[in-house]
Amino acid sequence: ATAAAATTTASISAAAVAAAATAATIKWEFQLQKQLGDTVNAQAFNDTAPVARLAKDVETLYARAFEEGNRSRAQLALRKAIYEDPRSQPNDISTSLLSNKSWIIDMDGVIYWQSKLLEGAREFLEWLQERQAKTGVGFMFLTNSSGKSPKELSIKLQRMGLNVGEEHFYTSAMSTAAFLARQKPGGSAFVIGDAGLVAALYEVGYTTDDVAPDYVVVGETKAYNYERIETAINHVRNGAKLIGTNLDVYDKASYGISPGTACLCAPIELATGKKAYYLGKPNPLMLRSALVRLGCDSQDAVIIGDRLDTDIIGGLEAGMETVLVLSGVSKRADLDEYAFRPNHVVNSLHDVVQLLRVDE
């Protein structure tokens, strides 16, 4: 009965939005309709009478207000139908998510792709910063990338026109370094990775060692060659522990895909028979570190990311509300490949911004 009610609710929600959108096609309302239509998982059900009644109610209210030239009233009627009518409570929209929770945000595929800002990123960040200034509710960029330091990431966003302080970034390199510092303070590592990873290890008192390291630490890098693989293999065979900064198998690239950290660890694992321990998302250690930095519990946080296999599963296992954005790696068709589902699905941050405007 509960499942049937949920199905009816979702279907009614989609119908209400579709009906409202037929009354006028101005840009703001169409964008809202598209967002809600895409995120509500509508399914067919037998009793269509409630849908017909609700569609008629919404269309009449909306059209009458719009024809009178009162756009604000039209928007209010639309919002009332979507958010307050008991026949159309959408599971995919949560105003408390927008206004009360701390946001943990993935970067590549959510905020930008390569060096290009994605739609809605600027407006979303402005809202986060304004809200933090007013309420103290914070936000954190959480990235599985280990190649850049927080300062470098801050500079990268600055070049795109976004000003974000270094304190808002937490990387898989930082998570890896913190883990190693707890496991073996003052240890050493043979590193296959870029400057951000080496810097994070130095900051916790680690040294690099090509002779007899305690750990072999692998992060994404283009400086990957046969000689370094060979050295890493022999270190692991001689007792060094194998660590990967994240579990990403591949990353999206302009030319297709590029191998992720898990791919770079694979030859070492095969040659040694040892499995790497992976930090970064979806490892709960990284998510918990972000929560500590934000000063909140998991039920008071939401994570938004573009990957089901890292961002979403990590958030779900940590007890957070989750938002999948389809502007990066995972696509809508991928939802059927996993036994779990995100709490919300949006096309891009632009869609989230539209909801923020409704919530104001």
CSV table of C-alpha atoms in Angstrom, one decimal:
chain,number,residue,atom,x,y,z
A,1,ALA,CA,0.0,0.0,0.0
A,2,THR,CA,2.9,2.4,0.9
A,3,ALA,CA,4.6,1.6,-2.4
A,4,ALA,CA,1.4,2.2,-4.3
A,5,ALA,CA,0.8,5.5,-2.6
A,6,ALA,CA,4.4,6.6,-3.3
A,7,THR,CA,3.9,5.7,-7.0
A,8,THR,CA,0.6,7.6,-7.1
A,9,THR,CA,2.2,10.6,-5.4
A,10,ALA,CA,5.2,10.7,-7.9
A,11,SER,CA,2.9,10.3,-10.9
A,12,ILE,CA,0.5,13.0,-9.7
A,13,SER,CA,3.5,15.3,-9.1
A,14,ALA,CA,4.7,14.8,-12.7
A,15,ALA,CA,1.2,15.4,-14.1
A,16,ALA,CA,0.7,18.6,-12.0
A,17,VAL,CA,4.0,20.1,-13.3
A,18,ALA,CA,3.2,19.1,-16.9
A,19,ALA,CA,-0.2,20.6,-16.6
A,20,ALA,CA,1.1,23.9,-15.1
A,21,ALA,CA,3.7,24.2,-17.9
A,22,THR,CA,1.0,24.1,-20.6
A,23,ALA,CA,-0.5,27.3,-19.3
A,24,ALA,CA,2.5,29.4,-20.4
A,25,THR,CA,6.0,28.7,-21.8
A,26,ILE,CA,8.0,31.6,-20.3
A,27,LYS,CA,11.5,30.6,-19.5
A,28,TRP,CA,11.4,30.5,-15.6
A,29,GLU,CA,8.3,28.2,-15.4
A,30,PHE,CA,9.6,26.0,-18.2
A,31,GLN,CA,12.9,25.4,-16.5
A,32,LEU,CA,11.1,24.6,-13.2
A,33,GLN,CA,8.8,22.2,-15.0
A,34,LYS,CA,11.7,20.5,-16.7
A,35,GLN,CA,13.6,20.1,-13.5
A,36,LEU,CA,10.7,18.5,-11.6
A,37,GLY,CA,9.7,16.4,-14.6
A,38,ASP,CA,13.2,15.0,-14.9
A,39,THR,CA,13.6,14.2,-11.2
A,40,VAL,CA,10.2,12.7,-10.4
A,41,ASN,CA,10.2,9.0,-11.3
A,42,ALA,CA,6.6,8.9,-12.7
A,43,GLN,CA,5.0,5.5,-13.2
A,44,ALA,CA,1.7,4.6,-14.7
A,45,PHE,CA,-1.2,3.8,-12.3
A,46,ASN,CA,-4.7,2.7,-12.7
A,47,ASP,CA,-6.8,5.5,-11.2
A,48,THR,CA,-6.3,8.6,-13.4
A,49,ALA,CA,-9.1,10.7,-11.9
A,50,PRO,CA,-6.9,12.3,-9.2
A,51,VAL,CA,-4.4,13.4,-11.9
A,52,ALA,CA,-7.1,14.9,-14.0
A,53,ARG,CA,-8.6,16.8,-11.1
A,54,LEU,CA,-5.2,18.1,-9.9
A,55,ALA,CA,-4.1,19.0,-13.5
A,56,LYS,CA,-7.3,21.0,-14.0
A,57,ASP,CA,-6.9,22.8,-10.6
A,58,VAL,CA,-3.3,23.8,-11.3
A,59,GLU,CA,-3.9,24.9,-14.8
A,60,THR,CA,-6.9,27.0,-13.9
A,61,LEU,CA,-5.1,28.8,-11.0
A,62,TYR,CA,-2.0,29.3,-13.0
A,63,ALA,CA,-3.6,30.5,-16.2
A,64,ARG,CA,-6.0,32.9,-14.5
A,65,ALA,CA,-3.2,34.6,-12.5
A,66,PHE,CA,-0.9,34.8,-15.5
A,67,GLU,CA,-3.6,36.2,-17.8
A,68,GLU,CA,-4.2,39.0,-15.2
A,69,GLY,CA,-0.5,39.9,-15.6
A,70,ASN,CA,0.4,38.9,-12.1
A,71,ARG,CA,3.4,36.7,-12.6
A,72,SER,CA,4.2,36.6,-8.9
A,73,ARG,CA,0.8,35.2,-8.1
A,74,ALA,CA,1.2,32.7,-10.9
A,75,GLN,CA,4.4,31.5,-9.5
A,76,LEU,CA,2.8,31.3,-6.0
A,77,ALA,CA,0.0,29.2,-7.4
A,78,LEU,CA,2.4,26.8,-9.1
A,79,ARG,CA,4.5,26.5,-5.9
A,80,LYS,CA,1.4,25.9,-3.8
A,81,ALA,CA,0.3,23.1,-6.0
A,82,ILE,CA,3.7,21.5,-6.1
A,83,TYR,CA,4.6,21.8,-2.5
A,84,GLU,CA,1.4,22.1,-0.5
A,85,ASP,CA,-1.3,20.1,-2.2
A,86,PRO,CA,-1.5,16.7,-0.5
A,87,ARG,CA,-2.0,15.1,-3.8
A,88,SER,CA,1.3,16.3,-5.2
A,89,GLN,CA,4.0,16.0,-2.6
A,90,PRO,CA,7.1,15.1,-4.6
A,91,ASN,CA,9.7,12.9,-2.8
A,92,ASP,CA,12.4,14.4,-5.0
A,93,ILE,CA,12.1,17.9,-3.6
A,94,SER,CA,13.1,18.9,-0.1
A,95,THR,CA,13.1,22.5,1.0
A,96,SER,CA,14.9,21.6,4.2
A,97,LEU,CA,17.7,20.2,2.0
A,98,LEU,CA,18.1,23.5,0.4
A,99,SER,CA,17.8,25.8,3.4
A,100,ASN,CA,19.1,23.9,6.4
A,101,LYS,CA,21.8,21.4,5.5
A,102,SER,CA,25.5,21.8,4.9
A,103,TRP,CA,26.5,21.0,1.4
A,104,ILE,CA,29.4,18.7,0.4
A,105,ILE,CA,30.1,19.3,-3.3
A,106,ASP,CA,32.2,17.3,-5.8
A,107,MET,CA,34.1,19.4,-8.3
A,108,ASP,CA,34.9,17.9,-11.6
A,109,GLY,CA,31.6,17.2,-13.5
A,110,VAL,CA,29.6,19.3,-11.0
A,111,ILE,CA,31.2,22.7,-10.8
A,112,TYR,CA,33.4,22.5,-13.9
A,113,TRP,CA,34.6,20.2,-16.6
A,114,GLN,CA,38.3,20.7,-17.4
A,115,SER,CA,38.5,24.5,-17.4
A,116,LYS,CA,34.9,25.4,-18.2
A,117,LEU,CA,32.3,26.3,-15.6
A,118,LEU,CA,29.2,24.2,-15.8
A,119,GLU,CA,25.7,25.8,-15.9
A,120,GLY,CA,24.5,27.1,-12.6
A,121,ALA,CA,27.8,26.8,-10.8
A,122,ARG,CA,28.3,30.5,-10.2
A,123,GLU,CA,24.8,31.1,-8.9
A,124,PHE,CA,24.9,28.0,-6.7
A,125,LEU,CA,28.2,29.1,-5.1
A,126,GLU,CA,26.9,32.6,-4.5
A,127,TRP,CA,23.9,31.1,-2.7
A,128,LEU,CA,26.2,28.9,-0.6
A,129,GLN,CA,28.4,31.9,0.4
A,130,GLU,CA,25.4,34.2,1.1
A,131,ARG,CA,23.8,31.6,3.3
A,132,GLN,CA,27.0,30.9,5.2
A,133,ALA,CA,27.4,34.6,5.9
A,134,LYS,CA,23.8,34.9,7.2
A,135,THR,CA,23.4,31.6,9.1
A,136,GLY,CA,26.9,30.1,9.5
A,137,VAL,CA,25.8,26.9,7.7
A,138,GLY,CA,29.0,25.9,5.8
A,139,PHE,CA,29.9,24.0,2.6
A,140,MET,CA,32.9,21.9,1.5
A,141,PHE,CA,34.3,21.0,-1.9
A,142,LEU,CA,35.3,17.3,-1.7
A,143,THR,CA,37.3,16.0,-4.5
A,144,ASN,CA,38.9,12.6,-5.3
A,145,SER,CA,41.6,14.4,-7.3
A,146,SER,CA,44.9,14.2,-5.4
A,147,GLY,CA,47.1,16.2,-7.8
A,148,LYS,CA,46.3,19.7,-6.6
A,149,SER,CA,46.5,21.3,-3.2
A,150,PRO,CA,43.6,23.4,-1.8
A,151,LYS,CA,45.5,26.6,-2.7
A,152,GLU,CA,45.8,25.4,-6.3
A,153,LEU,CA,42.2,24.4,-6.5
A,154,SER,CA,41.2,27.8,-5.1
A,155,ILE,CA,43.3,29.5,-7.8
A,156,LYS,CA,41.8,27.3,-10.5
A,157,LEU,CA,38.3,28.4,-9.5
A,158,GLN,CA,39.5,32.0,-9.3
A,159,ARG,CA,40.6,31.8,-12.9
A,160,MET,CA,37.0,30.8,-13.7
A,161,GLY,CA,35.7,33.8,-11.8
A,162,LEU,CA,34.8,32.1,-8.5
A,163,ASN,CA,36.4,33.2,-5.2
A,164,VAL,CA,36.6,30.4,-2.7
A,165,GLY,CA,38.9,30.2,0.2
A,166,GLU,CA,41.3,27.3,0.7
A,167,GLU,CA,39.5,26.2,3.8
A,168,HIS,CA,36.6,25.0,1.7
A,169,PHE,CA,38.6,22.3,0.0
A,170,TYR,CA,39.3,18.7,1.1
A,171,THR,CA,41.1,16.3,-1.3
A,172,SER,CA,41.8,12.6,-1.4
A,173,ALA,CA,45.5,13.5,-1.0
A,174,MET,CA,44.7,15.2,2.3
A,175,SER,CA,42.5,12.2,3.4
A,176,THR,CA,45.3,9.8,2.5
A,177,ALA,CA,47.9,11.8,4.4
A,178,ALA,CA,45.8,12.1,7.5
A,179,PHE,CA,45.2,8.3,7.4
A,180,LEU,CA,48.9,7.5,7.1
A,181,ALA,CA,49.8,10.0,9.8
A,182,ARG,CA,47.4,8.1,12.2
A,183,GLN,CA,48.6,4.7,11.1
A,184,LYS,CA,52.4,5.4,11.3
A,185,PRO,CA,53.4,8.9,12.4
A,186,GLY,CA,56.5,10.2,10.7
A,187,GLY,CA,56.6,7.4,8.2
A,188,SER,CA,57.9,7.3,4.6
A,189,ALA,CA,56.4,6.7,1.2
A,190,PHE,CA,57.3,6.0,-2.4
A,191,VAL,CA,54.9,8.2,-4.3
A,192,ILE,CA,53.4,7.8,-7.8
A,193,GLY,CA,51.4,11.0,-8.0
A,194,ASP,CA,51.5,14.7,-8.6
A,195,ALA,CA,52.6,17.6,-6.5
A,196,GLY,CA,49.4,17.9,-4.5
A,197,LEU,CA,49.8,14.4,-3.1
A,198,VAL,CA,53.5,14.9,-2.2
A,199,ALA,CA,52.7,18.2,-0.5
A,200,ALA,CA,49.9,16.7,1.6
A,201,LEU,CA,52.3,13.9,2.8
A,202,TYR,CA,54.9,16.5,3.7
A,203,GLU,CA,52.4,18.5,5.7
A,204,VAL,CA,51.8,15.6,8.0
A,205,GLY,CA,55.5,14.8,8.6
A,206,TYR,CA,56.0,12.2,5.9
A,207,THR,CA,59.1,11.9,3.8
A,208,THR,CA,59.5,10.4,0.3
A,209,ASP,CA,61.7,7.3,0.1
A,210,ASP,CA,62.8,5.4,-3.0
A,211,VAL,CA,64.8,2.8,-1.1
A,212,ALA,CA,62.8,1.2,1.7
A,213,PRO,CA,59.5,3.1,2.2
A,214,ASP,CA,56.8,2.1,4.6
A,215,TYR,CA,54.1,2.7,2.0
A,216,VAL,CA,53.7,2.9,-1.8
A,217,VAL,CA,51.1,5.6,-2.4
A,218,VAL,CA,49.5,5.9,-5.8
A,219,GLY,CA,47.4,8.9,-7.1
A,220,GLU,CA,46.3,10.0,-10.5
A,221,THR,CA,49.2,11.3,-12.6
A,222,LYS,CA,50.5,11.3,-16.2
A,223,ALA,CA,54.0,10.7,-14.9
A,224,TYR,CA,53.4,7.0,-14.9
A,225,ASN,CA,55.9,4.7,-16.5
A,226,TYR,CA,57.3,1.2,-16.5
A,227,GLU,CA,60.2,2.1,-14.2
A,228,ARG,CA,58.1,3.5,-11.5
A,229,ILE,CA,55.7,0.5,-11.7
A,230,GLU,CA,58.6,-1.8,-11.4
A,231,THR,CA,60.0,0.0,-8.4
A,232,ALA,CA,56.6,0.1,-6.7
A,233,ILE,CA,56.1,-3.6,-7.2
A,234,ASN,CA,59.4,-4.5,-5.6
A,235,HIS,CA,58.7,-2.2,-2.6
A,236,VAL,CA,55.4,-3.9,-2.0
A,237,ARG,CA,56.9,-7.3,-2.4
A,238,ASN,CA,59.5,-6.3,0.2
A,239,GLY,CA,56.8,-5.3,2.7
A,240,ALA,CA,55.6,-1.8,1.9
A,241,LYS,CA,51.9,-1.3,2.1
A,242,LEU,CA,50.0,-0.3,-1.0
A,243,ILE,CA,47.7,2.8,-0.7
A,244,GLY,CA,45.5,4.3,-3.4
A,245,THR,CA,44.2,7.9,-3.0
A,246,ASN,CA,40.9,7.0,-4.5
A,247,LEU,CA,38.9,4.1,-6.1
A,248,ASP,CA,38.1,5.9,-9.4
A,249,VAL,CA,38.6,3.5,-12.3
A,250,TYR,CA,38.4,6.2,-14.9
A,251,ASP,CA,37.7,9.9,-15.4
A,252,LYS,CA,35.9,11.8,-18.1
A,253,ALA,CA,38.2,13.5,-20.6
A,254,SER,CA,37.8,15.6,-23.7
A,255,TYR,CA,39.1,12.7,-25.8
A,256,GLY,CA,37.0,10.0,-24.1
A,257,ILE,CA,38.2,8.7,-20.7
A,258,SER,CA,41.5,8.7,-18.8
A,259,PRO,CA,42.6,5.9,-16.4
A,260,GLY,CA,41.9,6.6,-12.7
A,261,THR,CA,43.9,5.7,-9.6
A,262,ALA,CA,42.4,2.2,-9.4
A,263,CYS,CA,43.7,1.5,-12.9
A,264,LEU,CA,47.2,2.7,-12.0
A,265,CYS,CA,47.2,0.4,-8.9
A,266,ALA,CA,46.0,-2.6,-10.8
A,267,PRO,CA,49.4,-3.7,-12.3
A,268,ILE,CA,51.0,-3.5,-8.8
A,269,GLU,CA,48.2,-5.5,-7.3
A,270,LEU,CA,48.4,-8.2,-10.0
A,271,ALA,CA,52.2,-8.5,-9.7
A,272,THR,CA,52.3,-8.6,-5.9
A,273,GLY,CA,49.0,-10.3,-5.0
A,274,LYS,CA,48.4,-7.5,-2.6
A,275,LYS,CA,45.3,-5.4,-2.6
A,276,ALA,CA,45.5,-1.6,-2.2
A,277,TYR,CA,43.7,0.2,0.5
A,278,TYR,CA,41.8,3.1,-1.1
A,279,LEU,CA,41.1,6.4,0.6
A,280,GLY,CA,39.0,9.1,-1.0
A,281,LYS,CA,35.3,8.7,-1.8
A,282,PRO,CA,33.5,6.4,-1.1
A,283,ASN,CA,35.7,5.6,1.9
A,284,PRO,CA,33.7,6.8,4.9
A,285,LEU,CA,36.9,8.2,6.5
A,286,MET,CA,36.9,11.0,3.9
A,287,LEU,CA,33.3,11.7,4.3
A,288,ARG,CA,33.6,11.9,8.1
A,289,SER,CA,36.6,14.2,7.8
A,290,ALA,CA,34.5,16.6,5.8
A,291,LEU,CA,31.7,16.4,8.4
A,292,VAL,CA,34.2,17.2,11.2
A,293,ARG,CA,35.5,20.2,9.2
A,294,LEU,CA,31.9,21.4,8.7
A,295,GLY,CA,31.0,20.8,12.3
A,296,CYS,CA,27.9,18.9,11.6
A,297,ASP,CA,26.4,15.4,11.7
A,298,SER,CA,25.6,13.2,8.7
A,299,GLN,CA,21.9,13.9,9.0
A,300,ASP,CA,22.6,17.6,8.7
A,301,ALA,CA,24.5,17.3,5.4
A,302,VAL,CA,23.9,16.6,1.8
A,303,ILE,CA,26.4,15.5,-0.8
A,304,ILE,CA,26.1,16.3,-4.5
A,305,GLY,CA,28.2,14.6,-7.1
A,306,ASP,CA,28.4,13.2,-10.6
A,307,ARG,CA,29.4,9.6,-9.8
A,308,LEU,CA,27.1,6.9,-8.4
A,309,ASP,CA,30.1,4.7,-7.5
A,310,THR,CA,31.9,7.2,-5.3
A,311,ASP,CA,29.8,10.3,-4.4
A,312,ILE,CA,26.4,8.7,-4.1
A,313,ILE,CA,27.3,5.4,-2.5
A,314,GLY,CA,29.7,7.2,-0.1
A,315,GLY,CA,27.0,9.7,0.9
A,316,LEU,CA,24.4,6.9,1.4
A,317,GLU,CA,26.7,4.8,3.5
A,318,ALA,CA,27.6,7.9,5.6
A,319,GLY,CA,24.0,8.6,6.3
A,320,MET,CA,23.8,11.8,4.2
A,321,GLU,CA,21.1,13.0,1.8
A,322,THR,CA,22.4,12.5,-1.8
A,323,VAL,CA,22.0,14.4,-5.0
A,324,LEU,CA,23.2,12.9,-8.4
A,325,VAL,CA,24.0,15.5,-11.0
A,326,LEU,CA,24.0,14.2,-14.6
A,327,SER,CA,26.5,16.7,-16.0
A,328,GLY,CA,29.5,14.4,-15.3
A,329,VAL,CA,30.3,10.7,-15.4
A,330,SER,CA,27.1,8.9,-14.4
A,331,LYS,CA,24.0,9.1,-16.6
A,332,ARG,CA,20.4,8.4,-16.0
A,333,ALA,CA,20.6,5.0,-17.6
A,334,ASP,CA,23.3,4.0,-15.1
A,335,LEU,CA,20.7,4.1,-12.3
A,336,ASP,CA,19.4,0.7,-13.3
A,337,GLU,CA,22.9,-0.8,-12.9
A,338,TYR,CA,23.1,-0.3,-9.2
A,339,ALA,CA,21.2,-1.7,-6.2
A,340,PHE,CA,21.0,1.7,-4.6
A,341,ARG,CA,19.6,5.0,-5.7
A,342,PRO,CA,20.3,8.6,-4.8
A,343,ASN,CA,17.7,10.6,-3.0
A,344,HIS,CA,17.6,13.2,-5.8
A,345,VAL,CA,18.6,13.4,-9.4
A,346,VAL,CA,19.1,16.7,-11.3
A,347,ASN,CA,20.6,17.5,-14.7
A,348,SER,CA,22.9,20.1,-13.5
A,349,LEU,CA,23.5,22.8,-10.8
A,350,HIS,CA,21.3,25.0,-12.9
A,351,ASP,CA,18.3,22.9,-11.9
A,352,VAL,CA,19.3,23.2,-8.2
A,353,VAL,CA,19.5,27.0,-8.6
A,354,GLN,CA,15.9,27.0,-10.0
A,355,LEU,CA,14.8,25.2,-6.8
A,356,LEU,CA,16.7,27.6,-4.7
A,357,ARG,CA,14.7,30.4,-6.3
A,358,VAL,CA,11.4,28.7,-5.5
A,359,ASP,CA,12.6,28.1,-1.9
A,360,GLU,CA,13.3,31.8,-1.3
